[in-house]
Coordinates of C-alpha atoms and ligand atoms in Angstrom, one line a residue:
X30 CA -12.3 -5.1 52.8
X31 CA -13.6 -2.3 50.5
X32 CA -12.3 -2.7 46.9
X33 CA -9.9 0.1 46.3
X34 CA -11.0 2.4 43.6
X35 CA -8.2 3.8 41.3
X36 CA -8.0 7.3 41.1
X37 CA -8.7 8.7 37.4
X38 CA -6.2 8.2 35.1
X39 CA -4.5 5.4 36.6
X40 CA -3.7 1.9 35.0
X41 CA -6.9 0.3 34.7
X42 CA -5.1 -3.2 34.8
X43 CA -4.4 -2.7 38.2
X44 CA -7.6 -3.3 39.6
X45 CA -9.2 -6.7 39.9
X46 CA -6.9 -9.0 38.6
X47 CA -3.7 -9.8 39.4
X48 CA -1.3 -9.3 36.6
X49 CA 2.3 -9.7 36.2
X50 CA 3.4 -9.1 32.7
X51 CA 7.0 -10.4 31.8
X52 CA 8.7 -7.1 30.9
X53 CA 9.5 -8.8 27.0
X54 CA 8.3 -12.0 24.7
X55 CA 10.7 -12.4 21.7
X56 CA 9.3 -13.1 18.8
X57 CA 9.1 -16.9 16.9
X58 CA 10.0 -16.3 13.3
X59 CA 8.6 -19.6 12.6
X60 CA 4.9 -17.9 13.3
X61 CA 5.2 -14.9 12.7
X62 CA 5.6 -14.3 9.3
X63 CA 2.8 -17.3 8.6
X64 CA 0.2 -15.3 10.6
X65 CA 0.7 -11.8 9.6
X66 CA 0.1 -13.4 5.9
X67 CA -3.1 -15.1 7.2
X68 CA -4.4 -11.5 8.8
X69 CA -3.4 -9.5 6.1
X70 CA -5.4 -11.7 3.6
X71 CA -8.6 -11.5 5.7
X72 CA -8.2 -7.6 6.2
X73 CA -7.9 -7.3 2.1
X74 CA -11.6 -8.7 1.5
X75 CA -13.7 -6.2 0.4
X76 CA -11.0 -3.5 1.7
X77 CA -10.0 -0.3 0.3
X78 CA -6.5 -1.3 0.3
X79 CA -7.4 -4.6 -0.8
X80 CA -4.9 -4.8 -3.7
X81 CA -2.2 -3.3 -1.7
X82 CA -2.9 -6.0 1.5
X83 CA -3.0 -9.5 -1.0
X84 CA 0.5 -8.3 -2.1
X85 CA 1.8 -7.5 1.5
X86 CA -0.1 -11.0 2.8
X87 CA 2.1 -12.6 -0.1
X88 CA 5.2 -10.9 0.7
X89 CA 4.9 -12.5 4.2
X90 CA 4.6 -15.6 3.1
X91 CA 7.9 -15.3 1.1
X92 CA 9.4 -14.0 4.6
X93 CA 7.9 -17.4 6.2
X94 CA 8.9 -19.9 3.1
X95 CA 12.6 -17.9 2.5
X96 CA 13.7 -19.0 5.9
X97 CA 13.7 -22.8 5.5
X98 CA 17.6 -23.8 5.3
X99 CA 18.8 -19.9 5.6
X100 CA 22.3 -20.2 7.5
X101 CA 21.7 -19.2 11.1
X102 CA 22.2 -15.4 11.7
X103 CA 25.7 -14.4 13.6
X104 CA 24.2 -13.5 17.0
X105 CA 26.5 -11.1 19.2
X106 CA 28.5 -13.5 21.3
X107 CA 27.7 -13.4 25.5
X108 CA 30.2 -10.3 26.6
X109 CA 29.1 -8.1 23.7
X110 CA 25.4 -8.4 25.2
X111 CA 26.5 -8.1 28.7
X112 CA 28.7 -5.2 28.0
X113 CA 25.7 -3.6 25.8
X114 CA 23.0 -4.8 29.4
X115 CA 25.5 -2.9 31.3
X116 CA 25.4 0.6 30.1
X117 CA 21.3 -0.1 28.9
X118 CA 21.7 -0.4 25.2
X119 CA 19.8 -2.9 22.8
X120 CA 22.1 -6.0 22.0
X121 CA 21.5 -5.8 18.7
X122 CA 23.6 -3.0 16.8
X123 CA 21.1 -1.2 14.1
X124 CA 24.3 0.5 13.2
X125 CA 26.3 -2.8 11.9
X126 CA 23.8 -4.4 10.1
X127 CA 26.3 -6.2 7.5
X128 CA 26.3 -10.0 7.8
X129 CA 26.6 -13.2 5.2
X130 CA 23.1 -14.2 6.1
X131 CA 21.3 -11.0 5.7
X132 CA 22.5 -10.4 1.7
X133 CA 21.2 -14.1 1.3
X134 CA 17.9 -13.2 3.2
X135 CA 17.5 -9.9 0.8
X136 CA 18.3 -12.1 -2.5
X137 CA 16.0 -15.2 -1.5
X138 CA 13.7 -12.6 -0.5
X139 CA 13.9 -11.0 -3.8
X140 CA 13.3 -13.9 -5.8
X141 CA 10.4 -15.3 -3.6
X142 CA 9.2 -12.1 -4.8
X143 CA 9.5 -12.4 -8.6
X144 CA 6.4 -14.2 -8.7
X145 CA 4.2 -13.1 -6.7
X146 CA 1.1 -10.6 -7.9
X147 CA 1.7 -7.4 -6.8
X148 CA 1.4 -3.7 -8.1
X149 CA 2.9 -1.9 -11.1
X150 CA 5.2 0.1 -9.1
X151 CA 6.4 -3.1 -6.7
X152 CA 7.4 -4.7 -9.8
X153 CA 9.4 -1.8 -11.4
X154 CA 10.9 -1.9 -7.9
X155 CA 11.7 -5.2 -8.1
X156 CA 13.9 -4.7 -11.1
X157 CA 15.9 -2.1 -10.0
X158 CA 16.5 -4.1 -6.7
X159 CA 17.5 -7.2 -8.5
X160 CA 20.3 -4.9 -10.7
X161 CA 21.3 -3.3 -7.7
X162 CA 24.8 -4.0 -6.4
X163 CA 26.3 -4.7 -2.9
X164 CA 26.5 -0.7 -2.3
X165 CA 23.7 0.2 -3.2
X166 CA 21.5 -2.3 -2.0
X167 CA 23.6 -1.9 1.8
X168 CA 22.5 1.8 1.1
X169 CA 18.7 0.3 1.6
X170 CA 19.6 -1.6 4.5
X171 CA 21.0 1.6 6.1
X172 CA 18.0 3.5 5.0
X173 CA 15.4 1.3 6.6
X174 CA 17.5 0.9 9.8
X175 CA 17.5 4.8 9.9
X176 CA 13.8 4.8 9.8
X177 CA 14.8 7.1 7.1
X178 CA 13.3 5.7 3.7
X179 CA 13.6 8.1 0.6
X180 CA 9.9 8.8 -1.0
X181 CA 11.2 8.5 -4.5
X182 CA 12.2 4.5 -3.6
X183 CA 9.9 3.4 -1.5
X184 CA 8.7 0.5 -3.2
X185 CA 12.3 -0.8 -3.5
X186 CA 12.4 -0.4 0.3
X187 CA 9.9 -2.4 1.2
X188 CA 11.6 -5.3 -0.3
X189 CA 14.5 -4.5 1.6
X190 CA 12.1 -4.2 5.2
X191 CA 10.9 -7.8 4.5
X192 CA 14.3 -9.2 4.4
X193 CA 15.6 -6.9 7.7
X194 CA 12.7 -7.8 9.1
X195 CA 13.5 -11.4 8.9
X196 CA 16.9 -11.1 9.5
X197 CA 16.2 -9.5 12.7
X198 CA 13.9 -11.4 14.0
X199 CA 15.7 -14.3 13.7
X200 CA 18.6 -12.7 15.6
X201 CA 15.9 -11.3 18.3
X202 CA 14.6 -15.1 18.3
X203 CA 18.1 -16.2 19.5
X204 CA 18.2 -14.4 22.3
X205 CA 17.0 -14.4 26.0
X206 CA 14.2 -12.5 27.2
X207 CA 15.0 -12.5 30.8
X208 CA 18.6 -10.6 30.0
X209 CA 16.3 -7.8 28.4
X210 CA 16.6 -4.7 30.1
X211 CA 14.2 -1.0 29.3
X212 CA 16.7 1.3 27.3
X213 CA 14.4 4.0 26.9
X214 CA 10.9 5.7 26.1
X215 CA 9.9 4.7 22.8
X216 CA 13.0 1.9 22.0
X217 CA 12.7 -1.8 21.3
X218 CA 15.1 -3.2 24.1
X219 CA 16.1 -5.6 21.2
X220 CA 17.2 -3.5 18.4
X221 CA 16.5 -0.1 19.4
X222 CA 13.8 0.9 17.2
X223 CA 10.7 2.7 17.7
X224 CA 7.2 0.6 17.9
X225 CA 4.9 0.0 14.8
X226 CA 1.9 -0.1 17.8
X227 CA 1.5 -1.1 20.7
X228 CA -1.2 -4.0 21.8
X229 CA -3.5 -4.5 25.0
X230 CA -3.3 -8.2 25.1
X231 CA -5.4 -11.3 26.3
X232 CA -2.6 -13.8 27.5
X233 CA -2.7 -15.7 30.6
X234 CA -0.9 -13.9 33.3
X235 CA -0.9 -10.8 31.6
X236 CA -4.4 -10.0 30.5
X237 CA -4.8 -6.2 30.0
X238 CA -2.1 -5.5 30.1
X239 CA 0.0 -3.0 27.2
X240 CA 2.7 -4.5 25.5
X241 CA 4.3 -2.3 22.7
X242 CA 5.2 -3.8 19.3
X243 CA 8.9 -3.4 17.5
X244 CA 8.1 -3.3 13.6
X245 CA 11.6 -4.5 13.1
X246 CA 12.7 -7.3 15.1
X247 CA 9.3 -8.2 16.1
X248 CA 9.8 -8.1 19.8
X249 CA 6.9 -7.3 21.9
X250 CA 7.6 -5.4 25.4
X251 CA 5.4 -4.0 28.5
X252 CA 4.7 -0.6 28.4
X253 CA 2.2 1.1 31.2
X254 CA -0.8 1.6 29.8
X255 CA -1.9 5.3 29.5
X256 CA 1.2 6.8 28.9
X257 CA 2.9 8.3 25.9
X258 CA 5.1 5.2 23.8
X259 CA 7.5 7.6 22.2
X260 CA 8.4 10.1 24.8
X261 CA 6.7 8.9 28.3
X262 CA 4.6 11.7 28.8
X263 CA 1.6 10.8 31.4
X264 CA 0.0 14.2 30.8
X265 CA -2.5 14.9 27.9
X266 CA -3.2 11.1 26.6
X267 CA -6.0 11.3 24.8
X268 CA -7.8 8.0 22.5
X269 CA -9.4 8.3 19.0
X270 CA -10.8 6.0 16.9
X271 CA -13.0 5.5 13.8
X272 CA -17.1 6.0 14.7
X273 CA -18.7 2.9 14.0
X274 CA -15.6 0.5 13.9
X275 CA -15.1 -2.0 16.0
X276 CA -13.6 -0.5 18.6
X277 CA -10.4 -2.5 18.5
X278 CA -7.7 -0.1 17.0
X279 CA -7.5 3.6 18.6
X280 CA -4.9 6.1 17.8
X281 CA -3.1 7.0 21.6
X282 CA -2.2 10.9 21.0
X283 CA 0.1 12.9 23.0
X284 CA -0.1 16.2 23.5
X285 CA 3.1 16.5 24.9
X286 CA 5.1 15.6 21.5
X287 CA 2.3 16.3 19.7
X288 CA 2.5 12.3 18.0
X289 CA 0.5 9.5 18.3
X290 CA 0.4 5.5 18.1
X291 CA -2.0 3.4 17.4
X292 CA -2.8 1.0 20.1
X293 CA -4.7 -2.3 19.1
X294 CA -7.1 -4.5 21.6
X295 CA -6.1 -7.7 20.8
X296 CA -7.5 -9.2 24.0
X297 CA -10.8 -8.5 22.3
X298 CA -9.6 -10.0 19.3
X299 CA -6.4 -12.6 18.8
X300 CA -5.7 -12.2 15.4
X301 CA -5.4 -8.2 15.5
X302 CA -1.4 -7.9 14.0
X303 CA 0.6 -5.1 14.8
X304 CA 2.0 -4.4 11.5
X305 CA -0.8 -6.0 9.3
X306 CA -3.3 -4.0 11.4
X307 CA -2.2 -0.9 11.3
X308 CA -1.8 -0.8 7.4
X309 CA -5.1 -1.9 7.4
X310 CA -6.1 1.4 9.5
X311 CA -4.9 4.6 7.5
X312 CA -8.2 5.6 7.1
X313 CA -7.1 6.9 11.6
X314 CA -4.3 8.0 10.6
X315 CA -6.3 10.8 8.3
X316 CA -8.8 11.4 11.0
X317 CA -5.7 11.8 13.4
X318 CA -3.6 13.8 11.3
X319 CA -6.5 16.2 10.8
X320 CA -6.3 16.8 14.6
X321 CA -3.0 17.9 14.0
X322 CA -1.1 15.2 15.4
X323 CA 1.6 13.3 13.2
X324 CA 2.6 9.7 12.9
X325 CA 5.3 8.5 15.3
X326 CA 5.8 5.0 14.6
X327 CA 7.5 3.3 12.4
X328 CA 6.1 1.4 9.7
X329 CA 8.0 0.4 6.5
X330 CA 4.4 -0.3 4.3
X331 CA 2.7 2.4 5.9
X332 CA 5.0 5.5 4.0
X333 CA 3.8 7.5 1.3
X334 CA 0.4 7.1 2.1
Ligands
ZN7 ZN1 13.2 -4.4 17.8
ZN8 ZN1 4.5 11.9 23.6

């Protein structure tokens, strides 16, 4: 029997091997943290960003180490995530993000934080997060839920990102994968949130195909490849990437919304990170933005710059 060609612009992972992707893999916040710190150390040699890397690889570690005897996050109960399954929401609630373990996730957070090297501005930050009270520091937690994060507290907010960050994907870790269901172009079927990236990955059963990336939660969930991760669009994909690099981390633009997201090819290389990685690529996100697209992921060390 002939081999069937694909006709241009298809979904190259449907050709040859058989593939069947599970449509989401939760994240294990027992890992995760531990190997973004380890990428994120190896991208700061001899980087641009060096500086700016070493302090983000440390303030992973503290979102690994901080989570030995945290209490267990409050998970929505069974009939809260069927009833959110049922009309295709997230079950997680972005919107009520106040529980007892996340303000003892933000303060262990905060003093992992007190000691670790970091710039002059993180540590002016620091300070002002460490005087802040409930209100204002459940402002923060708003703000990065929002995806909106004022420019004039940035630094602040990345303190706050680490600790929602682990909050959430602690919650996400408590869940069950198979109950996941799509809830839109461009959402984390967890939480809700847009993706950081999105990765072409290597695993066993699923090799080549897309999987996009929750910055947030950490959830990871199948996405056709070729195709626009924020608003679906099929039509006028195009790929861009660094000349010379490696070749593993292109910017996906869309003409359509006129955005793009990075997309990494970690089946080329494992230890590509979808947050750690694209920090460690700003110097696309110029050569993008000079094409006129703008940046429509989310990703809370990647503002200001
Ligand atoms: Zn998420
Ligand atoms: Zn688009």
């Amino acid at each position: 029997m002939p081999r069937q060609i694909s006709p241009a612009g298809s979904d190259p992972t449907a050709i040859g091997e058989v593939s069947a992707p599970p449509f989401a893999r939760l994240p294990d916040p027992s890992l995760l943290f531990a190997r973004r710190a380890q990428r994120l150390a190896g991208l700061a040699e001899g980087h641009q960003l060096g500086a700016y890397l070493r302090f983000l690889a440390a303030v992973s570690n503290a979102q690994h180490h901080i989570q030995d005897g945290l209490p267990d996050p409050e998970a929505p109960d069974i009939d809260a995530r069927e009833r959110a399954r049922s009309f295709g929401m997230p079950p997680l609630d972005r919107n009520k993000p106040a529980a007892a373990a996340l303000s003892e996730t933000l303060e262990r957070l905060v003093i992992a934080a007190s000691t670790i090297d970091k710039p002059e501005a993180a540590t002016g930050a620091l300070d002002r997060l460490k005087q802040a009270g409930p209100s204002e520091r459940d402002g923060m937690v708003r703000n990065v839920l929002a995806d909106a994060i004022p420019m004039e507290a940035l630094a602040e907010h990345v303190y706050v990102a680490a600790a929602l960050q682990v909050h959430f994907t602690r919650l996400a870790g408590c869940l069950d994968a198979a109950a996941l269901v799509p809830v839109g172009d461009g959402a984390c079927p967890v939480c809700g949130g847009p993706p950081v990236s999105s990765m072409i990955v290597g695993w066993h059963g699923a090799h080549g195909s897309r999987f996009c990336a929750c910055s947030l939660c950490g959830t990871l969930w199948n996405y056709v490849r070729i195709k626009c991760t924020l608003c679906g669009s099929t039509k006028g994909i195009g790929y861009q990437e660094i000349e010379g690099g490696p070749g593993t981390v292109k910017a996906e633009t869309c003409k359509a919304c006129g955005c793009y997201v990075k997309i990494l090819h970690q089946h080329k290389d494992p230890a590509l990170d979808p947050v750690a990685d694209d920090v460690a690529t700003l110097g696309l996100d110029l050569l993008v933005r000079e094409g006129g697209y703008r940046r429509g992921s989310f990703n809370p060390f990647l503002i200001g710059y």
